[in-house]
Short mmCIF file of C-alpha atoms and ligand atoms in Angstrom, two decimals:
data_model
loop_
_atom_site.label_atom_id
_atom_site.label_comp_id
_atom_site.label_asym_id
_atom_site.label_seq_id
_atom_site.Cartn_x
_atom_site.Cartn_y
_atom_site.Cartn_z
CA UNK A 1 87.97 -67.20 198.58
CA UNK A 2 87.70 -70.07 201.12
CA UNK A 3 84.45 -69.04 202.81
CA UNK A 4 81.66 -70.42 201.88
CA UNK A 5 79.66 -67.80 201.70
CA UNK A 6 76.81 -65.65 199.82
CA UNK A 7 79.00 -65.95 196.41
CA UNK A 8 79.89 -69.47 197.26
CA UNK A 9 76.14 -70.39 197.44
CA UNK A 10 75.62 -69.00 194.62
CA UNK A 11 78.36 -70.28 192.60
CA UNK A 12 77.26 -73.78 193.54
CA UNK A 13 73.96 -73.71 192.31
CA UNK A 14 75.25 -72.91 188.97
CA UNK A 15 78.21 -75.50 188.91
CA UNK A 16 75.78 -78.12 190.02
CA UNK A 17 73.37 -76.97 187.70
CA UNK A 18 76.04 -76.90 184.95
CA UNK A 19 76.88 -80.49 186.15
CA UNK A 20 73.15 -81.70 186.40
CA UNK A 21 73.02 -80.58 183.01
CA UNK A 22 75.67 -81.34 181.77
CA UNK A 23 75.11 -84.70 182.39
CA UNK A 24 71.66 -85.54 181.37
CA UNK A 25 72.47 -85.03 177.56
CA UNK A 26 74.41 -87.78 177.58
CA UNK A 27 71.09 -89.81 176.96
CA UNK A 28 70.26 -90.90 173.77
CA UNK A 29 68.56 -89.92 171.49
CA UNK A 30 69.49 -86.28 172.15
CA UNK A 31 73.35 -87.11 173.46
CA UNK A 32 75.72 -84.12 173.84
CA UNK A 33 77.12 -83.08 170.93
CA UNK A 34 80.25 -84.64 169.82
CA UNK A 35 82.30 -81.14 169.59
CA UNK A 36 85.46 -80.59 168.15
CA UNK A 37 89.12 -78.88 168.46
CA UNK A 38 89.89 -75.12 167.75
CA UNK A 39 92.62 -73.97 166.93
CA UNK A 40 94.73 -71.83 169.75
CA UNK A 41 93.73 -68.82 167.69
CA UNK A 42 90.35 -69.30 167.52
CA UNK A 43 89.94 -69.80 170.84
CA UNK A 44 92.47 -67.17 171.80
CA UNK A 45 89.76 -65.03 169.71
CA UNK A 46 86.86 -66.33 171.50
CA UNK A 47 88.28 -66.75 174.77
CA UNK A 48 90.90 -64.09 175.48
CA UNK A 49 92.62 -63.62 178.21
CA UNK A 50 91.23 -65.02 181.76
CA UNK A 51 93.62 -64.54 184.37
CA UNK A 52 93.73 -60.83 185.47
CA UNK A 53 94.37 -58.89 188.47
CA UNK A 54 90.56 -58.49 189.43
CA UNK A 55 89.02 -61.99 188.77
CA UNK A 56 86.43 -62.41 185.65
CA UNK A 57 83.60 -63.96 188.80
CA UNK A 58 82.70 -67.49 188.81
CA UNK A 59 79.81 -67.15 186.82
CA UNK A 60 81.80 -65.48 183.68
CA UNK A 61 84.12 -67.72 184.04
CA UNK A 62 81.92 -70.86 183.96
CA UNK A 63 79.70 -69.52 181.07
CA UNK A 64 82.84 -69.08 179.00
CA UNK A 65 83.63 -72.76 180.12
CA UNK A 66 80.34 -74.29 178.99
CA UNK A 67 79.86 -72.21 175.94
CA UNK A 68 83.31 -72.14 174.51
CA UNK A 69 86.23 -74.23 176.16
CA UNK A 70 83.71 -77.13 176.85
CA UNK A 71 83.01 -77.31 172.92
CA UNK A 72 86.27 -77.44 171.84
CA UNK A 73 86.71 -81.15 174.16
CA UNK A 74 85.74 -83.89 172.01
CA UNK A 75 82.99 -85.61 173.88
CA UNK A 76 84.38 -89.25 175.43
CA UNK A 77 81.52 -90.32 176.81
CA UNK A 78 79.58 -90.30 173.32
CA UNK A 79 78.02 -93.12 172.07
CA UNK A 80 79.73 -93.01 168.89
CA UNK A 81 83.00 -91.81 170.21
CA UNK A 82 84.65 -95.39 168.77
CA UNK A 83 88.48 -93.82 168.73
CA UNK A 84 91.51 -94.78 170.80
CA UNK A 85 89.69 -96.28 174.06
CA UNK A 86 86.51 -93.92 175.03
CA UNK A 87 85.71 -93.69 178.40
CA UNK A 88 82.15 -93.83 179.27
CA UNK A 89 81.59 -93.19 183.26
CA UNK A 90 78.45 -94.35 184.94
CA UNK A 91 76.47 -91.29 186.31
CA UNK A 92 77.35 -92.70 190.07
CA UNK A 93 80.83 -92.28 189.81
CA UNK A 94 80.80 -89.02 187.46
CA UNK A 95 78.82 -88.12 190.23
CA UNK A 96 81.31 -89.42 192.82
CA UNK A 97 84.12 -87.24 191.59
CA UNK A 98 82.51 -84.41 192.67
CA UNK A 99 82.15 -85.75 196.03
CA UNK A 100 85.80 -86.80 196.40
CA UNK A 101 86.60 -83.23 195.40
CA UNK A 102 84.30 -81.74 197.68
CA UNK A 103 85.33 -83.65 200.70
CA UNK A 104 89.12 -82.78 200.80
CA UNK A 105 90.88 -86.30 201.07
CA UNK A 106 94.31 -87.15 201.36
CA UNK A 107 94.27 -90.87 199.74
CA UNK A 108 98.41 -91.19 200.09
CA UNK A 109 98.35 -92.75 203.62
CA UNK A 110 95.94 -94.44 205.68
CA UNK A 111 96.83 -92.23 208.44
CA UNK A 112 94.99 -89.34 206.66
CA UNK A 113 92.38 -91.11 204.78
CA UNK A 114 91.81 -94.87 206.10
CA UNK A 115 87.89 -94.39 205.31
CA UNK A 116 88.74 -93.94 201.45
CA UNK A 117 91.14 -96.28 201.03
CA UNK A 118 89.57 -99.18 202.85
CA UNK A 119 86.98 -98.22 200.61
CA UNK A 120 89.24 -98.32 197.43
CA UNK A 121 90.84 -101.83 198.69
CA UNK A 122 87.72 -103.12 198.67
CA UNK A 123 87.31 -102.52 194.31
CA UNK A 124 90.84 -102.97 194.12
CA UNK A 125 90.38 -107.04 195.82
CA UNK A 126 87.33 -107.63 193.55
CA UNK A 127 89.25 -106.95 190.40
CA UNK A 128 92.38 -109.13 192.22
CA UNK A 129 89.69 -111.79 192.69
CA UNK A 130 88.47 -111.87 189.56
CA UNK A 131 92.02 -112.69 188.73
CA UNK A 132 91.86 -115.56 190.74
CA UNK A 133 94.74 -113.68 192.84
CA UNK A 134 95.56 -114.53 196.35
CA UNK A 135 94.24 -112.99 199.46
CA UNK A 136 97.21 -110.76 200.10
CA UNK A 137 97.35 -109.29 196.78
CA UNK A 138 97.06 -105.83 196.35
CA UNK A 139 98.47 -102.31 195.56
CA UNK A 140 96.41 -99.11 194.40
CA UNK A 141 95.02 -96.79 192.02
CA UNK A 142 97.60 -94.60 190.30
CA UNK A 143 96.78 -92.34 186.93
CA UNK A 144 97.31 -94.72 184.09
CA UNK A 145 98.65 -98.04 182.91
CA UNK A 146 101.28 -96.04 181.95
CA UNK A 147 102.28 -95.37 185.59
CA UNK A 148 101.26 -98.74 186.32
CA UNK A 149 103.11 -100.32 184.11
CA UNK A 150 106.29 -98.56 185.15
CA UNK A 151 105.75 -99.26 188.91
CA UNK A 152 105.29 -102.75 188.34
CA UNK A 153 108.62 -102.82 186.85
CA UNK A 154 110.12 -100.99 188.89
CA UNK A 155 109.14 -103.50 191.89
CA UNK A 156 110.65 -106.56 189.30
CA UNK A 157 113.38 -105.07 189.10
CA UNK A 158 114.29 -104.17 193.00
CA UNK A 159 113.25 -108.08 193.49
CA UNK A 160 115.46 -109.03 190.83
CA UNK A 161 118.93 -106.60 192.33
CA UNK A 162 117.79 -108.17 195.75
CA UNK A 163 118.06 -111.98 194.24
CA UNK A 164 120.46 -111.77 192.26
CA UNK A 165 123.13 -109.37 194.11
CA UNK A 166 126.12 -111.27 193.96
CA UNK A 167 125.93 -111.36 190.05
CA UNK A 168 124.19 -108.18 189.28
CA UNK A 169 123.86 -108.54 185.15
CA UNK A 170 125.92 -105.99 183.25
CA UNK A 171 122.10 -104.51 181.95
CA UNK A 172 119.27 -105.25 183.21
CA UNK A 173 116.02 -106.09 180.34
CA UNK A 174 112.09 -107.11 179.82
CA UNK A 175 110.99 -109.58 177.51
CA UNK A 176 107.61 -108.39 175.84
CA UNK A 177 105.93 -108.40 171.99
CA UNK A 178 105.91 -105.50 169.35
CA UNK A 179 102.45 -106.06 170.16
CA UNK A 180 103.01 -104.44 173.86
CA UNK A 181 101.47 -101.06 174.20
CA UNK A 182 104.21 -97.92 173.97
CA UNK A 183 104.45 -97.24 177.71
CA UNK A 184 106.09 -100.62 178.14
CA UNK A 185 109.29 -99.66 176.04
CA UNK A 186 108.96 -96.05 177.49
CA UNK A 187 109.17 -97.57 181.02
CA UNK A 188 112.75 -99.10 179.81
CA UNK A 189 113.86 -96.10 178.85
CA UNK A 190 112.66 -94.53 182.23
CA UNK A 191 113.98 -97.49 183.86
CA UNK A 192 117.41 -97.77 181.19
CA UNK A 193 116.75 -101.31 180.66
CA UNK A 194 116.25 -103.08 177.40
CA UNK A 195 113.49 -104.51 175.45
CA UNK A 196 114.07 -107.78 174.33
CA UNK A 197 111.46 -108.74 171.49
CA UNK A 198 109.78 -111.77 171.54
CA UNK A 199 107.70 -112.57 167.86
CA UNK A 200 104.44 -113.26 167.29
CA UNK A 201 102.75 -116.52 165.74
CA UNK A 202 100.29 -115.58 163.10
CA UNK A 203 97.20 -114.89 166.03
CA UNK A 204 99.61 -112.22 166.95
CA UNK A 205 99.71 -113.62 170.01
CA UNK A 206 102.94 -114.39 172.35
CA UNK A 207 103.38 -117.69 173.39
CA UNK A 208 105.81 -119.65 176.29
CA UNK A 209 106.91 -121.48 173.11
CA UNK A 210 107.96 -118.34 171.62
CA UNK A 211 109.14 -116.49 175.00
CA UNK A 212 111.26 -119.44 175.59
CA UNK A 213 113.01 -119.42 172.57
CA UNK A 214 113.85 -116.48 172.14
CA UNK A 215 115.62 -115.95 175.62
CA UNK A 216 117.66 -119.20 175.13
CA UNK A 217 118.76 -117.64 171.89
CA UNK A 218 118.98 -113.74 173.30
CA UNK A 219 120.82 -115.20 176.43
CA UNK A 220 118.33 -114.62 179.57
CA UNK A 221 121.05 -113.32 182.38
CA UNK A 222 119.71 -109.57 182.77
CA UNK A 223 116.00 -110.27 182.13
CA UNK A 224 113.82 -110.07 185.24
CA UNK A 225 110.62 -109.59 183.88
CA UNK A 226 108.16 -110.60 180.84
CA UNK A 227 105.20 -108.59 180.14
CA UNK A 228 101.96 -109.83 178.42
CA UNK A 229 99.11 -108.05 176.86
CA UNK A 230 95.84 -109.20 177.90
CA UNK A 231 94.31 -106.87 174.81
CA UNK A 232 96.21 -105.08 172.85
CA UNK A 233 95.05 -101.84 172.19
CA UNK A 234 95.50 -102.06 168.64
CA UNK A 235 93.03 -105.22 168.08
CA UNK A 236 92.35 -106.83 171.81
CA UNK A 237 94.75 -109.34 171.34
CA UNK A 238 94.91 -111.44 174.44
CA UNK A 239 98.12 -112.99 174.71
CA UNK A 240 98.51 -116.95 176.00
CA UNK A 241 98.98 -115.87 179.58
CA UNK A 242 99.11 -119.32 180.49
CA UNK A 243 102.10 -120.63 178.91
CA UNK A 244 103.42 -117.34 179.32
CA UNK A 245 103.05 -117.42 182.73
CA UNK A 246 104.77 -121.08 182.90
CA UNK A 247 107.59 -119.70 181.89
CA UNK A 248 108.00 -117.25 183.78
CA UNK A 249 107.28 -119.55 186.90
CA UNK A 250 110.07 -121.86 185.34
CA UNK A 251 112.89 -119.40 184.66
CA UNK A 252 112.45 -117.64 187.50
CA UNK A 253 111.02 -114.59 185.85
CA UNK A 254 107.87 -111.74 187.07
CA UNK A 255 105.08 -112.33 185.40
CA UNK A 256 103.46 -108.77 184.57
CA UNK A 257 100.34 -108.71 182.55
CA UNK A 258 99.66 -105.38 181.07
CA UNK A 259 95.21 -105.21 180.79
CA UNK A 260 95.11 -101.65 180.90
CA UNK A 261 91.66 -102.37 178.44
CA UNK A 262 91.30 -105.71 178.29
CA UNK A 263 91.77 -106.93 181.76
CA UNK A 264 87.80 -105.46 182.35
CA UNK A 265 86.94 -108.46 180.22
CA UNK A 266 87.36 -110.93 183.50
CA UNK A 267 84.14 -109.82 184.66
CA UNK A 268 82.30 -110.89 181.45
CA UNK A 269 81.33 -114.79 181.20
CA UNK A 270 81.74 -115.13 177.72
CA UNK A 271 85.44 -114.03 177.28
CA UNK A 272 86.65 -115.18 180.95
CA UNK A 273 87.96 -118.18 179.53
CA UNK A 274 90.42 -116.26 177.26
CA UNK A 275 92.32 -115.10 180.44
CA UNK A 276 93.09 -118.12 181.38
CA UNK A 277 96.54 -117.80 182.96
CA UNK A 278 96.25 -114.13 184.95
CA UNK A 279 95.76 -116.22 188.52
CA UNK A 280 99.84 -116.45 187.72
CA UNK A 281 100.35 -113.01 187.30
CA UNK A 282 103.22 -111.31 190.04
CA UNK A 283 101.34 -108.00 188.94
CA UNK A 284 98.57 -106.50 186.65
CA UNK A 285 97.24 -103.13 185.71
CA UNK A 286 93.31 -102.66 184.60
CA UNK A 287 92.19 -98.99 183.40
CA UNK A 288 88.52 -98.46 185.33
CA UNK A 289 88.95 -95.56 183.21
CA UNK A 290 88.35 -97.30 180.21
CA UNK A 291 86.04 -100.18 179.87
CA UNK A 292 85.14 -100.00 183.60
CA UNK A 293 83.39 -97.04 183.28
CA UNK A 294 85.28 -94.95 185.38
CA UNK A 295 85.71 -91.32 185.06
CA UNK A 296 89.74 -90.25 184.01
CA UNK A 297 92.04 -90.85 185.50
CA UNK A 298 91.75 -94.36 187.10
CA UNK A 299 94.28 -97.70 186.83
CA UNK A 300 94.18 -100.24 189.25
CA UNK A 301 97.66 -101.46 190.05
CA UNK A 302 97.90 -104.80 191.99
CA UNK A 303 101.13 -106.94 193.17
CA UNK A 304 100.55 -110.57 193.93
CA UNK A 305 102.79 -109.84 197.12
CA UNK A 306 102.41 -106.64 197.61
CA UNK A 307 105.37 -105.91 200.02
CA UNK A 308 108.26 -106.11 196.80
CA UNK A 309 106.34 -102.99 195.79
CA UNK A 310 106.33 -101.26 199.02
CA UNK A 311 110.05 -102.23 199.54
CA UNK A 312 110.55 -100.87 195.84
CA UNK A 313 107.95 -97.79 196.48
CA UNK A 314 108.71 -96.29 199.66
CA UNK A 315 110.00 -92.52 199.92
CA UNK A 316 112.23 -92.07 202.88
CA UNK A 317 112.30 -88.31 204.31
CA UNK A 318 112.49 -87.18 207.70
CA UNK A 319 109.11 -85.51 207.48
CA UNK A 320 107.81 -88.60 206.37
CA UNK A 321 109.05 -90.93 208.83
CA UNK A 322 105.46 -90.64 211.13
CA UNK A 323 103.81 -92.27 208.14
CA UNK A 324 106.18 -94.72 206.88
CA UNK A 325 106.72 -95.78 210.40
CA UNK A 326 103.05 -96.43 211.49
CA UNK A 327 102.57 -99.75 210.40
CA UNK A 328 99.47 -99.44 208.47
CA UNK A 329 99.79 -100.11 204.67
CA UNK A 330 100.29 -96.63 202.54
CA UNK A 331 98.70 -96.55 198.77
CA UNK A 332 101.67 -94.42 198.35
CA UNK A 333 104.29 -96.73 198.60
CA UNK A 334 102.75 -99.12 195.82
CA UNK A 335 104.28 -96.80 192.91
CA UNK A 336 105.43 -93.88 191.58
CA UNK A 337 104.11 -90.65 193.21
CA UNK A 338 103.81 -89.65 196.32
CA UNK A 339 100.98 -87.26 197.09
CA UNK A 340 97.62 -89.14 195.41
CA UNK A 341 93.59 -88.16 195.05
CA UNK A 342 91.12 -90.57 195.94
CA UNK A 343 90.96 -91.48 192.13
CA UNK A 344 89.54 -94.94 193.26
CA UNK A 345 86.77 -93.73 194.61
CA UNK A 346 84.31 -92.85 192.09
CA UNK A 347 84.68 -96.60 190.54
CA UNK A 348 84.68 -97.68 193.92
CA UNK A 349 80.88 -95.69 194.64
CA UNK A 350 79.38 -96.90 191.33
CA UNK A 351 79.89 -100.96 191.88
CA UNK A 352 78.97 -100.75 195.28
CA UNK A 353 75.84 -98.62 194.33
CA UNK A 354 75.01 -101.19 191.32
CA UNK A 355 76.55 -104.10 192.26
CA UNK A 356 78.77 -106.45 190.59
CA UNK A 357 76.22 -108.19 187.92
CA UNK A 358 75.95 -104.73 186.54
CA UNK A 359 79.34 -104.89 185.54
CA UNK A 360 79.29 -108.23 183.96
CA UNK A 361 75.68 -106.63 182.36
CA UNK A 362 77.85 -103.79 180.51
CA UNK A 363 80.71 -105.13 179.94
CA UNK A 364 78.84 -108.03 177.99
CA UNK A 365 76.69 -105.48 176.45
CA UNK A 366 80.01 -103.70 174.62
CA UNK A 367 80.34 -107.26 173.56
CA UNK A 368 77.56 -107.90 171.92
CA UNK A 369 77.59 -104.72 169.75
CA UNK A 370 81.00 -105.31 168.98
CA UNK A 371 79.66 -108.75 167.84
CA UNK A 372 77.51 -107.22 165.97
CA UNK A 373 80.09 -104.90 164.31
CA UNK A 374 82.28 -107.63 163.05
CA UNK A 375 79.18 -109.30 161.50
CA UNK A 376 78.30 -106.37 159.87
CA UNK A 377 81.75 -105.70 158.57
CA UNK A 378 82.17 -110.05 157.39
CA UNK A 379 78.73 -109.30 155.35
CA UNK A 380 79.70 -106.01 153.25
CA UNK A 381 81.23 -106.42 150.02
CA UNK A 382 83.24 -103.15 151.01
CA UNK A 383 84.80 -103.93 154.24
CA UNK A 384 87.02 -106.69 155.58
CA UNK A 385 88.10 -107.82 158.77
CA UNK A 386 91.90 -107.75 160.19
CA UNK A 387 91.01 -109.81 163.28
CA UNK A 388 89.41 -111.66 164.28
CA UNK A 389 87.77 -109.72 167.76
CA UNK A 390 88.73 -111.46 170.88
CA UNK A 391 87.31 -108.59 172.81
CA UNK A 392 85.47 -105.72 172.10
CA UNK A 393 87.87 -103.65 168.91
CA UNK A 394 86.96 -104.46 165.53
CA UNK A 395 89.65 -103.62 163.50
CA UNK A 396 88.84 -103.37 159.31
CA UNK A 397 89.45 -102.52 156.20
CA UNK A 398 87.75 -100.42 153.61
CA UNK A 399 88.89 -102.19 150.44
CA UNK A 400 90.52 -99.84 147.95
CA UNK A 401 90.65 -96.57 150.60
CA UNK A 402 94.13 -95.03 151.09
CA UNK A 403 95.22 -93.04 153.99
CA UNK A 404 93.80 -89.87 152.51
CA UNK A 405 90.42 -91.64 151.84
CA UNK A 406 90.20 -92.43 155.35
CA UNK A 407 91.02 -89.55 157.38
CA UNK A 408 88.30 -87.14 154.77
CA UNK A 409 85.88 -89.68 155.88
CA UNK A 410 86.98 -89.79 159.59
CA UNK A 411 87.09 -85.57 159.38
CA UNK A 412 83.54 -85.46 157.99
CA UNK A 413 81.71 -87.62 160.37
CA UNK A 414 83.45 -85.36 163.42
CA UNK A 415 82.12 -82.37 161.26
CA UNK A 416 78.53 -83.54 160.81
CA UNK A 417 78.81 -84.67 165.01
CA UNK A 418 78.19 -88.24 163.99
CA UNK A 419 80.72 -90.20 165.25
CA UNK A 420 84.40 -89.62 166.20
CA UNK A 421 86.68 -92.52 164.66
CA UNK A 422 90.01 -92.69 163.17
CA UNK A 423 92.27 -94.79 161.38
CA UNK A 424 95.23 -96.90 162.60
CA UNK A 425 97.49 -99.03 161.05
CA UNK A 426 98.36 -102.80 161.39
CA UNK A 427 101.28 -104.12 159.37
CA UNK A 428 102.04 -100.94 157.57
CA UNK A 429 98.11 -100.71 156.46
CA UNK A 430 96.09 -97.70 156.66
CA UNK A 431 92.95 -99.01 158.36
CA UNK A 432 89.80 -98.33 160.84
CA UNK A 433 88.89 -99.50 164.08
CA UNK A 434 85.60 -99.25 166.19
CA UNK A 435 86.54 -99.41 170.45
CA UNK A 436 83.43 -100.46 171.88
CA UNK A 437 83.34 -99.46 175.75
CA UNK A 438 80.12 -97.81 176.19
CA UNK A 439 76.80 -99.71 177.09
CA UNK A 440 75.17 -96.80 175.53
CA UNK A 441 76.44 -97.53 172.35
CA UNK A 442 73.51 -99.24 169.38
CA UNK A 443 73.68 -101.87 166.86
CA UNK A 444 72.25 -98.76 165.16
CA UNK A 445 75.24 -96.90 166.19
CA UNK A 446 77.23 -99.36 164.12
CA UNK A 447 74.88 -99.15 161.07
CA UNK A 448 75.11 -95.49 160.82
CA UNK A 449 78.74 -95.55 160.68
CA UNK A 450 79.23 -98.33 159.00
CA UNK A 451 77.09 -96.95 156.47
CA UNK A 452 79.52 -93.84 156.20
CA UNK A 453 81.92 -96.00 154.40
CA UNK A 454 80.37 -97.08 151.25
C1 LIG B 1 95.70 -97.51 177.28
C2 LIG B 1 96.75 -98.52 177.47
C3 LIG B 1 97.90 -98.25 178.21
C4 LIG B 1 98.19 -96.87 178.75
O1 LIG B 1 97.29 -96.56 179.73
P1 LIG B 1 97.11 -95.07 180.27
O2 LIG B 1 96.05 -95.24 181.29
O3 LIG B 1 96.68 -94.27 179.08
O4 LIG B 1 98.40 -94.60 180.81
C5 LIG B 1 98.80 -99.27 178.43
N1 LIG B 1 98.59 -100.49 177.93
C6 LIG B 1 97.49 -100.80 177.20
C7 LIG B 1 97.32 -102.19 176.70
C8 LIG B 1 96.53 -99.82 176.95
O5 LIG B 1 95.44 -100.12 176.23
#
């Protein structure tokens, strides 16, 4: 099995034919299908059983893949995937991955793999610098915001025992909007801290105004940390990170802006401005794996002084003590986790292969169609805005739809492979939302949807 041998040879030319493949239909006009779930039935029909004594042989295996498991994934990377946030990987750092796998690296600790995490502190100080961030900032790529998000907090909080030891709070809390993305209140109940919640003006954004109130009114003694949205999920709602982040400076509090999506924005001239603010940031998360083209699964997690986190972060074990003791800086001790892929690696190969203006070249594309979208949706009789977009989700309404109306239409364009969008809601409303992340996606990609919902 670990030979490369005859079989191996031969198994690579089809999984890098499969690949190859695999990845050239993602071109439009003949993109990959969309595909669709099956039920565990089904595929237990089609499939069957696949681990056995003897081994089915690569080849088996991989055609039962591609044929059947493969069409049962809903394509991300589809130009009309507009649900959730897509993902949409450039073909350098799809084809990265495969090189991080095939090269066997360790990225926990720069003992093991200092080539691949130099390289992967070298993406994660040109997002930090497009924060306007100092020099020493930095931290590392974990899975998700949602890891990120509860490592940052976890740092805030070990800052916040260590400052305020001689009168530790009776419970410790967050300050944050209804607005803030789930993983924020499941990190406090990770963490067993509580969520204090700060309202919204009318923009649905939070404001120092509004942050400040509230704590004098909530009492602020157990609250170490505020967290901002720079783009909600929901709409791209960029909250006023500057006031926010005055606040915070003035009351002694960590400033933690969650950008999991929106964050991507900084490289794009014509939204920068709305960020104005993040330079105060103690930490921030950005998702490559969303609208920095990325493949899954990729956040960039960085501290404005990154030694709280390590003093937060670091494992202690015996077995550990060569690494923790070597005085080089370990991705590992930055968050939760210990043993870690390379997962920074892929976005790090693609904006070194295409260079930065690229990046601002895409992400303003997304823009622009989005523009376009919300256009579209202000001139037809049938549809009506929610928000404003500040970045690239247009959230609407069809007028008169309910919640069944919507999901027959969202299950028919999936069945035809047309597009792949759902509804949300937003203030107890049923309603739709096109996520704009991929370059590849058309004004005409718009139309033909938009279209759909006469
Ligand atoms: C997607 C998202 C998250 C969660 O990120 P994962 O990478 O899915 O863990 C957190 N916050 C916001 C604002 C998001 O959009």
């Amino acid at each position: 099995m670990h030979r490369y041998d005859a079989g191996t040879q031969v198994l690579a030319e089809a999984v890098m034919n499969y690949s190859r493949h695999r990845m050239s239909l993602q071109n439009a006009p003949q993109n990959a299908p969309l595909d669709a779930p099956l039920t565990a039935a089904e595929l237990q029909k089609l499939v069957g059983p696949t681990i056995t004594a003897e081994g089915m042989g690569g080849e088996e295996v991989l055609r039962l893949f591609s044929d059947v498991l493969a069409r049962a994934c809903i394509t991300v990377d589809h130009p009309r995937y507009l649900s959730f946030i897509p993902c949409a990987p450039t073909k350098a750092a799809t084809l990265f991955d495969l090189v991080v796998s095939a090269s066997s690296l360790y990225a926990g600790t720069w003992m093991e793999g200092s080539g691949a995490v130099f390289a992967e502190n070298q993406a994660l100080a040109w997002l930090s610098g497009l924060a306007g961030l100092p020099e020493q900032a930095g931290g590392v790529f974990v899975p998700g915001a949602t890891i990120g998000n509860l490592s940052a907090l976890v740092a805030a909080r070990y800052q916040a025992r260590h400052q305020r030891s001689q009168h530790l709070p009776p419970r410790w809390a967050i300050a944050g909007t209804a607005n803030a993305h789930s993983s924020i209140v499941s990190a406090c109940d990770v963490m067993d801290i509580d969520f204090i919640g700060v309202p919204v003006g009318e923009d649905g954004r939070l404001t120092g105004e509004a942050l400040r109130s509230t704590l004098a009114r909530a009492g602020h003694e157990g609250v170490f940390a505020v967290v901002a949205t720079a783009g909600t999920t929901n709409l791209g709602i960029i909250d006023d990170l500057e006031s926010v982040g005055a606040v915070c400076a003035e009351l002694g509090l960590w400033f933690h802006v969650d950008g999991a999506y929106g964050l991507a924005g900084l490289a794009a001239p014509s939204v920068r401005s709305r960020f104005a603010g993040i330079e105060r940031a103690d930490s921030f998360v950005v998702d490559p794996h969303k609208w920095l083209f990325a493949p899954f699964d990729c956040c960039a997690l960085i501290y404005r002084d990154p030694a709280v986190a390590r003093a937060a972060h670091t494992q202690r074990a015996g077995y550990l003590d060569v690494l923790t003791e070597s005085g080089e800086t370990n991705p590992t001790d930055y968050a939760v986790g210990l043993t870690r892929r390379a997962r920074g690696l892929p976005f790090w190969f693609s904006l070194a292969t295409h260079g930065t203006q690229a990046y601002t070249d895409a992400v303003e594309r997304t823009l622009t169609v989005a523009r376009y979208a919300a256009q579209q949706v202000r001139e037809r009789p049938e549809l009506e805005l929610l928000h404003e977009p500040d970045l690239s989700v247009v959230c609407f309404r069809r007028i008169g739809w309910t919640p069944q109306n919507y999901r027959a239409w969202s299950e028919q364009l999936l069945a035809e492979d047309k597009a792949f969008v759902v509804s949300t809601t937003h203030n107890g409303e049923t309603c739709t939302r096109l996520a704009v992340v991929n370059p590849e996606t058309s004004e005409a990609d718009i139309d033909l949807i938009l279209d759909s919902l006469v």
